[in-house]
Short mmCIF file of C-alpha atoms and ligand atoms in Angstrom, two decimals:
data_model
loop_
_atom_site.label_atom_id
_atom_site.label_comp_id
_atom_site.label_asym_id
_atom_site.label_seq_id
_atom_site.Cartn_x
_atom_site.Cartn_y
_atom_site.Cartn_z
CA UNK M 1 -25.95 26.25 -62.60
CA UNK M 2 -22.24 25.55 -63.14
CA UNK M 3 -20.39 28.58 -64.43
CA UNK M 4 -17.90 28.48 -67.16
CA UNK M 5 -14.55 29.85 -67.02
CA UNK M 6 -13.33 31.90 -69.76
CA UNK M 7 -10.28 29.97 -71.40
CA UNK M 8 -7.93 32.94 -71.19
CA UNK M 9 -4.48 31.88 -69.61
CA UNK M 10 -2.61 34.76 -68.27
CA UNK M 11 0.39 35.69 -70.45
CA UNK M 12 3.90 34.64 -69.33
CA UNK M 13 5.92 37.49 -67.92
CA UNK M 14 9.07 38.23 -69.41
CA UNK M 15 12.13 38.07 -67.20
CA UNK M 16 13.41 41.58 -66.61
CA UNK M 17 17.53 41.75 -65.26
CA UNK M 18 19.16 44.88 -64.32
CA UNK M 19 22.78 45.55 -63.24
CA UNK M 20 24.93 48.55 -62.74
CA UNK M 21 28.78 47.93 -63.26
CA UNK M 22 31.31 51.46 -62.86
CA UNK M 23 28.39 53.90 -63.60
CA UNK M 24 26.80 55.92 -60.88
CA UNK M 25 23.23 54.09 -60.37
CA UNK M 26 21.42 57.47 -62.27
CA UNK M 27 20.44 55.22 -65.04
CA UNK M 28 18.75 52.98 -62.53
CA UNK M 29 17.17 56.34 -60.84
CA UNK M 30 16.13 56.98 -64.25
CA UNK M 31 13.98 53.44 -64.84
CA UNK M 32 12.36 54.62 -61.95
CA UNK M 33 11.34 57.96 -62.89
CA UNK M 34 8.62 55.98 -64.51
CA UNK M 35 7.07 56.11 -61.84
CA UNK M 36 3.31 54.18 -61.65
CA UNK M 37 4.56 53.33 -65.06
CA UNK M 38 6.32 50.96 -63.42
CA UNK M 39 3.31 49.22 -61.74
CA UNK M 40 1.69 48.37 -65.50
CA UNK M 41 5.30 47.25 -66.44
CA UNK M 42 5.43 45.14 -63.71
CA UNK M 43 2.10 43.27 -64.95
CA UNK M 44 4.14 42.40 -67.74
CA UNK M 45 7.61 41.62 -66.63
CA UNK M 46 9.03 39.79 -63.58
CA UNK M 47 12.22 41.21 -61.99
CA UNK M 48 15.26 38.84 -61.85
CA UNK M 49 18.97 39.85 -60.82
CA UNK M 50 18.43 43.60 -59.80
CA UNK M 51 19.91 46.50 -57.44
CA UNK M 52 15.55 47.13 -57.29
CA UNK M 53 14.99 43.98 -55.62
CA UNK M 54 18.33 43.05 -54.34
CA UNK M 55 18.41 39.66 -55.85
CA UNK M 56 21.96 38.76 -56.61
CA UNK M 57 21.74 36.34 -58.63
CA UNK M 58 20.65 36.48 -63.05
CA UNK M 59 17.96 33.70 -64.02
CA UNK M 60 19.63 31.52 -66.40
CA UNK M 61 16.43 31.82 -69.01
CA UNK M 62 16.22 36.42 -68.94
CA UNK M 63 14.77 37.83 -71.35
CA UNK M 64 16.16 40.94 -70.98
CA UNK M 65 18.74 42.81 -69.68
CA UNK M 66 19.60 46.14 -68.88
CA UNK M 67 23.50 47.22 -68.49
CA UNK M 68 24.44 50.65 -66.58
CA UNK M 69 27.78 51.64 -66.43
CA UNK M 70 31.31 50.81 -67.75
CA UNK M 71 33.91 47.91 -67.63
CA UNK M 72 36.42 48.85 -65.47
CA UNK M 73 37.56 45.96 -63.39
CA UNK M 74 37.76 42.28 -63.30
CA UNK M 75 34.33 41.40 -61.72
CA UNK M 76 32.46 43.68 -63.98
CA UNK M 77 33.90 41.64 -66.76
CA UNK M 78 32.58 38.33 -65.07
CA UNK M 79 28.99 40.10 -64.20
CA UNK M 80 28.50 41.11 -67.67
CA UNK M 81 29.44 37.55 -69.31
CA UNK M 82 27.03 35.87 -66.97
CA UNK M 83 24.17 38.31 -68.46
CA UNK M 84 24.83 37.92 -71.92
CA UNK M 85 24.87 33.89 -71.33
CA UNK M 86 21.55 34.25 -69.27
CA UNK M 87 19.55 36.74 -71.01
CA UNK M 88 17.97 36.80 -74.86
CA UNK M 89 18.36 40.60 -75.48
CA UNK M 90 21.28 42.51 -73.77
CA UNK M 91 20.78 46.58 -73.91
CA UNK M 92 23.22 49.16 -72.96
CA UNK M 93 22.03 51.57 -70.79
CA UNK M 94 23.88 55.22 -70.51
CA UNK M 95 26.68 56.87 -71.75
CA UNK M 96 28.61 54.86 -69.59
CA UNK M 97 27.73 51.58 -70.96
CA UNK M 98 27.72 52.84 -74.06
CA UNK M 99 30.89 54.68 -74.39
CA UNK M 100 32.62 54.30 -71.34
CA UNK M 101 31.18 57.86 -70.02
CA UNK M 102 32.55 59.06 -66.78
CA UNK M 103 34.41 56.12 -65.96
CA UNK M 104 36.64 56.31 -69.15
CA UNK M 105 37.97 59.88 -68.01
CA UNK M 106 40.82 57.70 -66.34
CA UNK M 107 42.16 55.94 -69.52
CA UNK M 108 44.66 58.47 -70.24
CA UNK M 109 46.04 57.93 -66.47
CA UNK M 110 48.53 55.21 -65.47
CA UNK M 111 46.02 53.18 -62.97
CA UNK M 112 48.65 53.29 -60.19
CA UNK M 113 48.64 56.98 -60.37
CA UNK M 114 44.57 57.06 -60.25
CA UNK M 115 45.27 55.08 -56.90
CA UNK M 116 48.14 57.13 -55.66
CA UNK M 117 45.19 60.20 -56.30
CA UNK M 118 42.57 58.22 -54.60
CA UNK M 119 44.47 56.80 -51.77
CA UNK M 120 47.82 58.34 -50.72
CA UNK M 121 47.35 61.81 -51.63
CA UNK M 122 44.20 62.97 -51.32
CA UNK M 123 43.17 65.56 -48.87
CA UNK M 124 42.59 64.14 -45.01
CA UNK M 125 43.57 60.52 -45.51
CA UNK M 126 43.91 59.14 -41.95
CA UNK M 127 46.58 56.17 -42.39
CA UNK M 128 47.02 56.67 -46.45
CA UNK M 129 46.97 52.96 -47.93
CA UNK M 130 45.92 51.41 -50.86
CA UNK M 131 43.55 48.35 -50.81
CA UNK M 132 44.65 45.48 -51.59
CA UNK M 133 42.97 42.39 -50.88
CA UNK M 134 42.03 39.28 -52.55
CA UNK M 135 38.02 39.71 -52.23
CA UNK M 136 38.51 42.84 -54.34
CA UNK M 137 38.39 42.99 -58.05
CA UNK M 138 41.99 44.50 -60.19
CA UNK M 139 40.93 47.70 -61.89
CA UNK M 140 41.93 46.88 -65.72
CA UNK M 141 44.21 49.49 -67.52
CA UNK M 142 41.30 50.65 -69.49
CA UNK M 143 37.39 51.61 -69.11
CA UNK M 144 35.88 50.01 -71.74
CA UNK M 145 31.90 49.77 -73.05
CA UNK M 146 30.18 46.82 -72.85
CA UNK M 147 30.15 46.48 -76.45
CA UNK M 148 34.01 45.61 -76.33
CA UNK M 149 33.99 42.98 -74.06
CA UNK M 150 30.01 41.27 -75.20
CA UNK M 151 27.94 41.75 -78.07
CA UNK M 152 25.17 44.05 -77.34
CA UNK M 153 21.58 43.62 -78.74
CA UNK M 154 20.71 47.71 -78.61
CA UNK M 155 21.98 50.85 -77.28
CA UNK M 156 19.56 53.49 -75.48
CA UNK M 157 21.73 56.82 -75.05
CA UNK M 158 21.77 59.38 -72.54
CA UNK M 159 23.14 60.38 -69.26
CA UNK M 160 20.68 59.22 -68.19
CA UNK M 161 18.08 58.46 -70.60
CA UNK M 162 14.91 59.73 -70.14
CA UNK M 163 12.24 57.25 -68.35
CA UNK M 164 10.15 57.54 -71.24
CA UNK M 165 12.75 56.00 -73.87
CA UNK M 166 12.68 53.10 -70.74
CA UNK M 167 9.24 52.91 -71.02
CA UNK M 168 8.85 52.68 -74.67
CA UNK M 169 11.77 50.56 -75.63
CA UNK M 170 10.53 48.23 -72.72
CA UNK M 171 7.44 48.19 -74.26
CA UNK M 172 8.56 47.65 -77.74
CA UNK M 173 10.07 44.79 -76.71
CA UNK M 174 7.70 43.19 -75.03
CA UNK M 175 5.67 43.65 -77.69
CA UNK M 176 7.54 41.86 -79.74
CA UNK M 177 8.76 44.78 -82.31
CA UNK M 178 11.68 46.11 -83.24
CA UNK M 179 12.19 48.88 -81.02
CA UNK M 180 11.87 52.88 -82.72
CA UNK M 181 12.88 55.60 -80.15
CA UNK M 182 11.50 59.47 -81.53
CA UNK M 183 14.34 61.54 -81.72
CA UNK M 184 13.38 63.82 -78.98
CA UNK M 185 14.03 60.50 -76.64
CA UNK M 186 17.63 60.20 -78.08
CA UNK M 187 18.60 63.91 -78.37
CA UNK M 188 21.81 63.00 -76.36
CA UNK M 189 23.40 61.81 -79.66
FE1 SF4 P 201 25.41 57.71 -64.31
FE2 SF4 P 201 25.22 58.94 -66.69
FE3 SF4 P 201 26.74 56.77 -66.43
FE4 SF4 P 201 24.06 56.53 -66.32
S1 SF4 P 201 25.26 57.20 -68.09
S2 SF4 P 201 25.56 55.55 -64.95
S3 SF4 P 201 23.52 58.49 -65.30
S4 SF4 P 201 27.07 58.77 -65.41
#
């Protein structure tokens, strides 16, 4: 007796990219305060480009991806041009992203006096110097949020935001509606 196969195909996971640029990797420590959340979200997504997996590279067809952190240097700039032109939806993550958070604390400091701070006369520098070399990326003048430098799909605020605005923008998403975050997930505004 032959047995017959339900014609179910499994659905096609969306491609899920991540990236932190000058933020401080809490947003990313956030995602994963979702803890076996993350296992169901995994049935449904498949990690690309990430600091999770290590992967280095963004898959040129993303669906999504998530932006921590500010703009503050040349290679950030190229990192977050390659998302937008590999994924479909582009969402900045964190105040940083957002606003230029943290990071932006420096824009009303002449860079070469941030470096003289950071380099020459901080307390206990051994051999005071600042780095120069040509595998490292020029700070710009400015922080800037992503929004300034790509266009930006939508905007989930907080310092970090919670893992459960993650989870249900995520989800949102993947199912295909417009995402609607509760206030008490964006009381950071
Ligand atoms: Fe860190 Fe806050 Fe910036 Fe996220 S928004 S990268 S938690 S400083």
């Amino acid at each position: 007796k032959s047995i017959v196969q339900p014609d179910v195909k499994p659905k096609k996971k969306l491609k899920l990219a991540t990236c932190s640029l000058a933020g401080c990797f809490g947003c990313h420590m956030s995602f994963l305060d979702m803890d076996e959340r993350l296992i169901e979200l995994l049935e449904r997504v498949e990690l690309s480009r990430s600091p999770l997996n290590d992967i280095k590279t963004c898959a040129p067809d993303c669906d999504l991806g998530l932006i921590e952190g500010a703009v503050c240097n040349t290679e950030n700039i190229a990192v977050l041009r390659h998302f937008r032109e590999s994924c479909k939806i582009i969402i900045a993550v964190g105040s940083c992203a957002i606003n230029g958070g943290v990071p932006s604390l420096r824009n009303n400091i002449d860079v070469k006096d941030c470096l003289d701070e950071a380099y020459l006369n901080g307390i206990g520098l051994v051999n005071p110097k600042v780095p120069i070399d040509k595998e490292l990326p020029y700070l710009l003048e400015k922080v800037y949020p992503i929004h300034e430098v790509i266009k930006v799909d939508y905007f989930l605020p907080g310092c970090p935001p919670p893992a459960d605005a993650f989870w249900k923008i995520l989800n949102d998403l993947l199912d295909g509606k417009e995402p609607e975050l509760p206030y008490d997930l964006l009381h950071f505004d």
